[in-house]
């Protein structure tokens, strides 16, 4: 009897989660082109204010890489009304937290405050947009900050440069061919006028979306938004016309060397479609099927059973224009890189020639449903999703129905997409080696 009651309770909980996942929102535009999205949830006295700018590493000059990530730091320096260094003091002093991040496609800033500080959050973001102070002191200061970050995350990190090597080999014409953090010599060579021009071009209201989510009074917040953001002038329209990549029709063989490693790695990278296409969702499922956890196909086979790999994994590098499906392995003992490649290829061929089991298919659906629910389980997560779906997917309502795309994916879809994209003649095969092996 207890077991039956527990099962019923579980079903009720699942039903509650499914219904709670519906996110109500309102969106509109200011006269200057700023898109605004409001989400009201009065269950807890917190509010997230965030701004996402449609500017990332792909918008940079090839000789001035790293600008977008640099601005993620630089725009915390101060404004005409916020003293240098005060930005990051004001927020915690008022019970809030903040962060920012940059990708190849966009830059995102956000604050989480007690709901009675919503006006403060709006003022701070309007100041960042309207009155930033971009001077040589700030540039020099943040240059050192970014260099230290690069040393920690890339230069001195084992396997820290493998993504750089994947990108430069996988993309030949599109600006995805360089990394988000860029080259330090490009930042060193840039003039103050170049930084100011970059800000003027991309950090404008018509290239941004403002999200306010949480315990808000909508009429009051709308007035605050108009008061703080309405007077900001519209920027010039941004035209993007990036070069297209030619299809890969022959395996690209490459080698790269890392002074921070002792064990080599083999990396397979396949260029795949934008994350807005259904095939990209299917590839997400494929990478999870291959290496999502210790019960996944590659991990179980190569790490647990055959003990050929110290580590093996796959992931999707999902982006706005193109994505990449990346498979990697670090050999164990005397295992050759070519042997790892052969074993990995065998699993991919199975995907291309056989349907995965119904049990594995259901497991994947469960994993993605859980992931979808968790991504929107907090006000902070909802704000991020609303901004992302508007800015990069052109469909804010994906926050409610993106899970239906995953639910629609069949076993036949997985087989067909694996066969379409994951072939040796369509990939980069990169040997990532210790520098001691360099001749």
mmCIF file of N, CA, C and O in Angstrom, residues 229-290:
data_model
loop_
_atom_site.group_PDB
_atom_site.id
_atom_site.type_symbol
_atom_site.label_atom_id
_atom_site.label_comp_id
_atom_site.label_asym_id
_atom_site.label_seq_id
_atom_site.Cartn_x
_atom_site.Cartn_y
_atom_site.Cartn_z
ATOM 1 N N UNK A 229 15.892 53.840 -19.581
ATOM 2 C CA UNK A 229 16.387 53.377 -20.882
ATOM 3 C C UNK A 229 15.815 54.148 -22.066
ATOM 4 O O UNK A 229 16.429 54.179 -23.136
ATOM 5 N N UNK A 230 14.659 54.738 -21.880
ATOM 6 C CA UNK A 230 14.014 55.454 -22.980
ATOM 7 C C UNK A 230 14.855 56.559 -23.585
ATOM 8 O O UNK A 230 14.891 56.722 -24.821
ATOM 9 N N UNK A 231 15.578 57.363 -22.785
ATOM 10 C CA UNK A 231 16.362 58.473 -23.359
ATOM 11 C C UNK A 231 17.635 58.048 -24.096
ATOM 12 O O UNK A 231 18.276 58.880 -24.738
ATOM 13 N N UNK A 232 18.024 56.775 -24.010
ATOM 14 C CA UNK A 232 19.267 56.337 -24.660
ATOM 15 C C UNK A 232 19.065 56.328 -26.170
ATOM 16 O O UNK A 232 18.120 55.720 -26.672
ATOM 17 N N UNK A 233 19.901 56.995 -26.927
ATOM 18 C CA UNK A 233 19.695 57.068 -28.380
ATOM 19 C C UNK A 233 19.922 55.723 -29.072
ATOM 20 O O UNK A 233 20.751 54.924 -28.652
ATOM 21 N N UNK A 234 19.169 55.538 -30.116
ATOM 22 C CA UNK A 234 19.315 54.347 -30.948
ATOM 23 C C UNK A 234 20.661 54.384 -31.664
ATOM 24 O O UNK A 234 21.144 55.451 -32.055
ATOM 25 N N UNK A 235 21.277 53.234 -31.838
ATOM 26 C CA UNK A 235 22.527 53.167 -32.587
ATOM 27 C C UNK A 235 22.272 52.885 -34.052
ATOM 28 O O UNK A 235 21.133 52.619 -34.474
ATOM 29 N N UNK A 236 23.316 52.921 -34.834
ATOM 30 C CA UNK A 236 23.201 52.573 -36.250
ATOM 31 C C UNK A 236 22.865 51.083 -36.370
ATOM 32 O O UNK A 236 23.285 50.277 -35.540
ATOM 33 N N UNK A 237 22.089 50.742 -37.374
ATOM 34 C CA UNK A 237 21.739 49.340 -37.591
ATOM 35 C C UNK A 237 23.000 48.532 -37.895
ATOM 36 O O UNK A 237 23.889 48.987 -38.622
ATOM 37 N N UNK A 238 23.064 47.339 -37.341
ATOM 38 C CA UNK A 238 24.230 46.469 -37.520
ATOM 39 C C UNK A 238 23.929 45.465 -38.628
ATOM 40 O O UNK A 238 22.917 44.761 -38.585
ATOM 41 N N UNK A 239 24.785 45.425 -39.614
ATOM 42 C CA UNK A 239 24.633 44.496 -40.731
ATOM 43 C C UNK A 239 25.703 43.417 -40.619
ATOM 44 O O UNK A 239 26.887 43.712 -40.523
ATOM 45 N N UNK A 240 25.277 42.162 -40.595
ATOM 46 C CA UNK A 240 26.207 41.036 -40.532
ATOM 47 C C UNK A 240 26.119 40.239 -41.828
ATOM 48 O O UNK A 240 25.029 39.866 -42.259
ATOM 49 N N UNK A 241 27.255 39.981 -42.407
ATOM 50 C CA UNK A 241 27.298 39.214 -43.643
ATOM 51 C C UNK A 241 28.553 38.345 -43.627
ATOM 52 O O UNK A 241 29.495 38.567 -44.376
ATOM 53 N N UNK A 242 28.551 37.347 -42.745
ATOM 54 C CA UNK A 242 29.734 36.522 -42.569
ATOM 55 C C UNK A 242 29.907 35.557 -43.740
ATOM 56 O O UNK A 242 28.922 35.065 -44.304
ATOM 57 N N UNK A 243 31.135 35.266 -44.106
ATOM 58 C CA UNK A 243 31.370 34.312 -45.192
ATOM 59 C C UNK A 243 30.904 32.908 -44.806
ATOM 60 O O UNK A 243 30.935 32.525 -43.644
ATOM 61 N N UNK A 244 30.439 32.169 -45.796
ATOM 62 C CA UNK A 244 29.973 30.804 -45.573
ATOM 63 C C UNK A 244 31.144 29.821 -45.681
ATOM 64 O O UNK A 244 32.080 30.043 -46.437
ATOM 65 N N UNK A 245 31.042 28.757 -44.929
ATOM 66 C CA UNK A 245 32.051 27.717 -44.983
ATOM 67 C C UNK A 245 31.706 26.708 -46.092
ATOM 68 O O UNK A 245 30.549 26.307 -46.233
ATOM 69 N N UNK A 246 32.689 26.302 -46.844
ATOM 70 C CA UNK A 246 32.499 25.228 -47.813
ATOM 71 C C UNK A 246 32.362 23.909 -47.060
ATOM 72 O O UNK A 246 32.985 23.721 -46.010
ATOM 73 N N UNK A 247 31.549 22.986 -47.547
ATOM 74 C CA UNK A 247 31.415 21.687 -46.871
ATOM 75 C C UNK A 247 32.758 20.962 -46.775
ATOM 76 O O UNK A 247 33.608 21.089 -47.664
ATOM 77 N N UNK A 248 32.943 20.234 -45.714
ATOM 78 C CA UNK A 248 34.137 19.390 -45.571
ATOM 79 C C UNK A 248 33.853 18.078 -46.299
ATOM 80 O O UNK A 248 32.879 17.382 -45.979
ATOM 81 N N UNK A 249 34.661 17.751 -47.265
ATOM 82 C CA UNK A 249 34.450 16.531 -48.053
ATOM 83 C C UNK A 249 35.609 15.540 -47.942
ATOM 84 O O UNK A 249 35.545 14.446 -48.474
ATOM 85 N N UNK A 250 36.660 15.941 -47.231
ATOM 86 C CA UNK A 250 37.817 15.080 -47.031
ATOM 87 C C UNK A 250 38.325 15.290 -45.616
ATOM 88 O O UNK A 250 38.404 16.423 -45.137
ATOM 89 N N UNK A 251 38.661 14.204 -44.953
ATOM 90 C CA UNK A 251 39.130 14.308 -43.567
ATOM 91 C C UNK A 251 40.303 15.282 -43.451
ATOM 92 O O UNK A 251 41.260 15.219 -44.230
ATOM 93 N N UNK A 252 40.207 16.181 -42.484
ATOM 94 C CA UNK A 252 41.286 17.131 -42.198
ATOM 95 C C UNK A 252 42.165 16.508 -41.113
ATOM 96 O O UNK A 252 41.717 16.292 -39.990
ATOM 97 N N UNK A 253 43.388 16.193 -41.435
ATOM 98 C CA UNK A 253 44.316 15.624 -40.454
ATOM 99 C C UNK A 253 45.229 16.729 -39.932
ATOM 100 O O UNK A 253 45.845 17.457 -40.718
ATOM 101 N N UNK A 254 45.314 16.853 -38.626
ATOM 102 C CA UNK A 254 46.122 17.926 -38.041
ATOM 103 C C UNK A 254 46.755 17.453 -36.737
ATOM 104 O O UNK A 254 46.297 16.483 -36.109
ATOM 105 N N UNK A 255 47.807 18.152 -36.348
ATOM 106 C CA UNK A 255 48.476 17.901 -35.080
ATOM 107 C C UNK A 255 48.641 19.223 -34.343
ATOM 108 O O UNK A 255 48.819 20.273 -34.963
ATOM 109 N N UNK A 256 48.606 19.149 -33.019
ATOM 110 C CA UNK A 256 48.861 20.316 -32.184
ATOM 111 C C UNK A 256 49.639 19.855 -30.959
ATOM 112 O O UNK A 256 49.561 18.680 -30.568
ATOM 113 N N UNK A 257 50.379 20.780 -30.357
ATOM 114 C CA UNK A 257 51.266 20.422 -29.246
ATOM 115 C C UNK A 257 50.980 21.307 -28.038
ATOM 116 O O UNK A 257 50.726 22.509 -28.169
ATOM 117 N N UNK A 258 51.031 20.679 -26.866
ATOM 118 C CA UNK A 258 50.707 21.371 -25.623
ATOM 119 C C UNK A 258 51.834 21.114 -24.615
ATOM 120 O O UNK A 258 52.129 19.953 -24.292
ATOM 121 N N UNK A 259 52.453 22.170 -24.068
ATOM 122 C CA UNK A 259 53.540 21.976 -23.105
ATOM 123 C C UNK A 259 53.056 21.522 -21.733
ATOM 124 O O UNK A 259 53.866 21.134 -20.887
ATOM 125 N N UNK A 260 51.736 21.558 -21.510
ATOM 126 C CA UNK A 260 51.198 21.260 -20.179
ATOM 127 C C UNK A 260 50.673 19.841 -20.038
ATOM 128 O O UNK A 260 50.036 19.523 -19.034
ATOM 129 N N UNK A 261 50.897 18.982 -21.029
ATOM 130 C CA UNK A 261 50.366 17.626 -20.938
ATOM 131 C C UNK A 261 51.470 16.581 -21.109
ATOM 132 O O UNK A 261 52.511 16.850 -21.722
ATOM 133 N N UNK A 262 51.209 15.416 -20.563
ATOM 134 C CA UNK A 262 52.101 14.273 -20.745
ATOM 135 C C UNK A 262 51.427 13.166 -21.548
ATOM 136 O O UNK A 262 52.086 12.361 -22.180
ATOM 137 N N UNK A 263 50.092 13.152 -21.501
ATOM 138 C CA UNK A 263 49.341 12.149 -22.253
ATOM 139 C C UNK A 263 48.707 12.797 -23.477
ATOM 140 O O UNK A 263 48.112 13.877 -23.378
ATOM 141 N N UNK A 264 48.786 12.161 -24.634
ATOM 142 C CA UNK A 264 48.172 12.726 -25.839
ATOM 143 C C UNK A 264 46.652 12.543 -25.817
ATOM 144 O O UNK A 264 46.097 11.853 -24.947
ATOM 145 N N UNK A 265 45.998 13.142 -26.763
ATOM 146 C CA UNK A 265 44.549 12.976 -26.932
ATOM 147 C C UNK A 265 44.240 12.920 -28.418
ATOM 148 O O UNK A 265 44.961 13.495 -29.239
ATOM 149 N N UNK A 266 43.173 12.225 -28.733
ATOM 150 C CA UNK A 266 42.671 12.227 -30.109
ATOM 151 C C UNK A 266 41.333 12.961 -30.104
ATOM 152 O O UNK A 266 40.503 12.754 -29.204
ATOM 153 N N UNK A 267 41.152 13.841 -31.068
ATOM 154 C CA UNK A 267 39.939 14.659 -31.124
ATOM 155 C C UNK A 267 39.331 14.544 -32.510
ATOM 156 O O UNK A 267 40.005 14.751 -33.518
ATOM 157 N N UNK A 268 38.065 14.196 -32.553
ATOM 158 C CA UNK A 268 37.293 14.206 -33.786
ATOM 159 C C UNK A 268 36.300 15.350 -33.701
ATOM 160 O O UNK A 268 35.578 15.468 -32.711
ATOM 161 N N UNK A 269 36.267 16.200 -34.724
ATOM 162 C CA UNK A 269 35.343 17.336 -34.716
ATOM 163 C C UNK A 269 34.614 17.397 -36.046
ATOM 164 O O UNK A 269 35.231 17.358 -37.111
ATOM 165 N N UNK A 270 33.298 17.482 -35.955
ATOM 166 C CA UNK A 270 32.446 17.527 -37.142
ATOM 167 C C UNK A 270 31.700 18.864 -37.161
ATOM 168 O O UNK A 270 31.096 19.262 -36.155
ATOM 169 N N UNK A 271 31.744 19.571 -38.287
ATOM 170 C CA UNK A 271 30.990 20.821 -38.395
ATOM 171 C C UNK A 271 29.511 20.490 -38.594
ATOM 172 O O UNK A 271 29.149 19.697 -39.469
ATOM 173 N N UNK A 272 28.676 21.093 -37.777
ATOM 174 C CA UNK A 272 27.249 20.768 -37.764
ATOM 175 C C UNK A 272 26.409 22.045 -37.836
ATOM 176 O O UNK A 272 26.955 23.146 -37.784
ATOM 177 N N UNK A 273 25.091 21.943 -37.965
ATOM 178 C CA UNK A 273 24.272 23.140 -38.210
ATOM 179 C C UNK A 273 24.070 24.025 -36.979
ATOM 180 O O UNK A 273 24.364 23.637 -35.847
ATOM 181 N N UNK A 274 23.528 25.195 -37.223
ATOM 182 C CA UNK A 274 23.133 26.133 -36.175
ATOM 183 C C UNK A 274 22.239 25.456 -35.151
ATOM 184 O O UNK A 274 21.459 24.562 -35.469
ATOM 185 N N UNK A 275 22.329 25.936 -33.899
ATOM 186 C CA UNK A 275 21.484 25.341 -32.867
ATOM 187 C C UNK A 275 20.008 25.639 -33.060
ATOM 188 O O UNK A 275 19.155 25.103 -32.353
ATOM 189 N N UNK A 276 19.660 26.457 -34.039
ATOM 190 C CA UNK A 276 18.257 26.721 -34.315
ATOM 191 C C UNK A 276 17.612 25.612 -35.155
ATOM 192 O O UNK A 276 16.395 25.561 -35.292
ATOM 193 N N UNK A 277 18.412 24.730 -35.727
ATOM 194 C CA UNK A 277 17.887 23.666 -36.577
ATOM 195 C C UNK A 277 17.636 22.398 -35.762
ATOM 196 O O UNK A 277 18.362 22.094 -34.816
ATOM 197 N N UNK A 278 16.608 21.660 -36.152
ATOM 198 C CA UNK A 278 16.263 20.443 -35.405
ATOM 199 C C UNK A 278 17.412 19.449 -35.389
ATOM 200 O O UNK A 278 17.620 18.750 -34.382
ATOM 201 N N UNK A 279 18.179 19.381 -36.482
ATOM 202 C CA UNK A 279 19.305 18.442 -36.510
ATOM 203 C C UNK A 279 20.280 18.699 -35.364
ATOM 204 O O UNK A 279 20.912 17.768 -34.855
ATOM 205 N N UNK A 280 20.407 19.952 -34.960
ATOM 206 C CA UNK A 280 21.301 20.283 -33.853
ATOM 207 C C UNK A 280 20.786 19.699 -32.536
ATOM 208 O O UNK A 280 21.563 19.220 -31.702
ATOM 209 N N UNK A 281 19.470 19.729 -32.348
ATOM 210 C CA UNK A 281 18.879 19.111 -31.158
ATOM 211 C C UNK A 281 19.141 17.604 -31.156
ATOM 212 O O UNK A 281 19.438 17.006 -30.111
ATOM 213 N N UNK A 282 19.038 17.001 -32.332
ATOM 214 C CA UNK A 282 19.274 15.556 -32.429
ATOM 215 C C UNK A 282 20.735 15.235 -32.114
ATOM 216 O O UNK A 282 21.038 14.251 -31.428
ATOM 217 N N UNK A 283 21.646 16.080 -32.589
ATOM 218 C CA UNK A 283 23.063 15.878 -32.288
ATOM 219 C C UNK A 283 23.344 16.030 -30.797
ATOM 220 O O UNK A 283 24.229 15.360 -30.250
ATOM 221 N N UNK A 284 22.608 16.901 -30.114
ATOM 222 C CA UNK A 284 22.724 16.984 -28.653
ATOM 223 C C UNK A 284 22.406 15.632 -28.019
ATOM 224 O O UNK A 284 23.090 15.183 -27.088
ATOM 225 N N UNK A 285 21.354 15.010 -28.519
ATOM 226 C CA UNK A 285 20.980 13.696 -27.998
ATOM 227 C C UNK A 285 22.055 12.654 -28.295
ATOM 228 O O UNK A 285 22.368 11.805 -27.461
ATOM 229 N N UNK A 286 22.628 12.734 -29.486
ATOM 230 C CA UNK A 286 23.656 11.771 -29.868
ATOM 231 C C UNK A 286 24.875 11.878 -28.960
ATOM 232 O O UNK A 286 25.423 10.868 -28.499
ATOM 233 N N UNK A 287 25.321 13.109 -28.681
ATOM 234 C CA UNK A 287 26.495 13.262 -27.817
ATOM 235 C C UNK A 287 26.205 12.764 -26.404
ATOM 236 O O UNK A 287 27.068 12.166 -25.751
ATOM 237 N N UNK A 288 24.983 12.992 -25.925
ATOM 238 C CA UNK A 288 24.613 12.486 -24.602
ATOM 239 C C UNK A 288 24.562 10.963 -24.604
ATOM 240 O O UNK A 288 25.014 10.311 -23.654
ATOM 241 N N UNK A 289 24.034 10.391 -25.656
ATOM 242 C CA UNK A 289 23.965 8.933 -25.782
ATOM 243 C C UNK A 289 25.371 8.323 -25.751
ATOM 244 O O UNK A 289 25.613 7.302 -25.103
ATOM 245 N N UNK A 290 26.315 8.957 -26.434
ATOM 246 C CA UNK A 290 27.666 8.413 -26.536
ATOM 247 C C UNK A 290 28.463 8.564 -25.245
ATOM 248 O O UNK A 290 29.249 7.680 -24.893
#
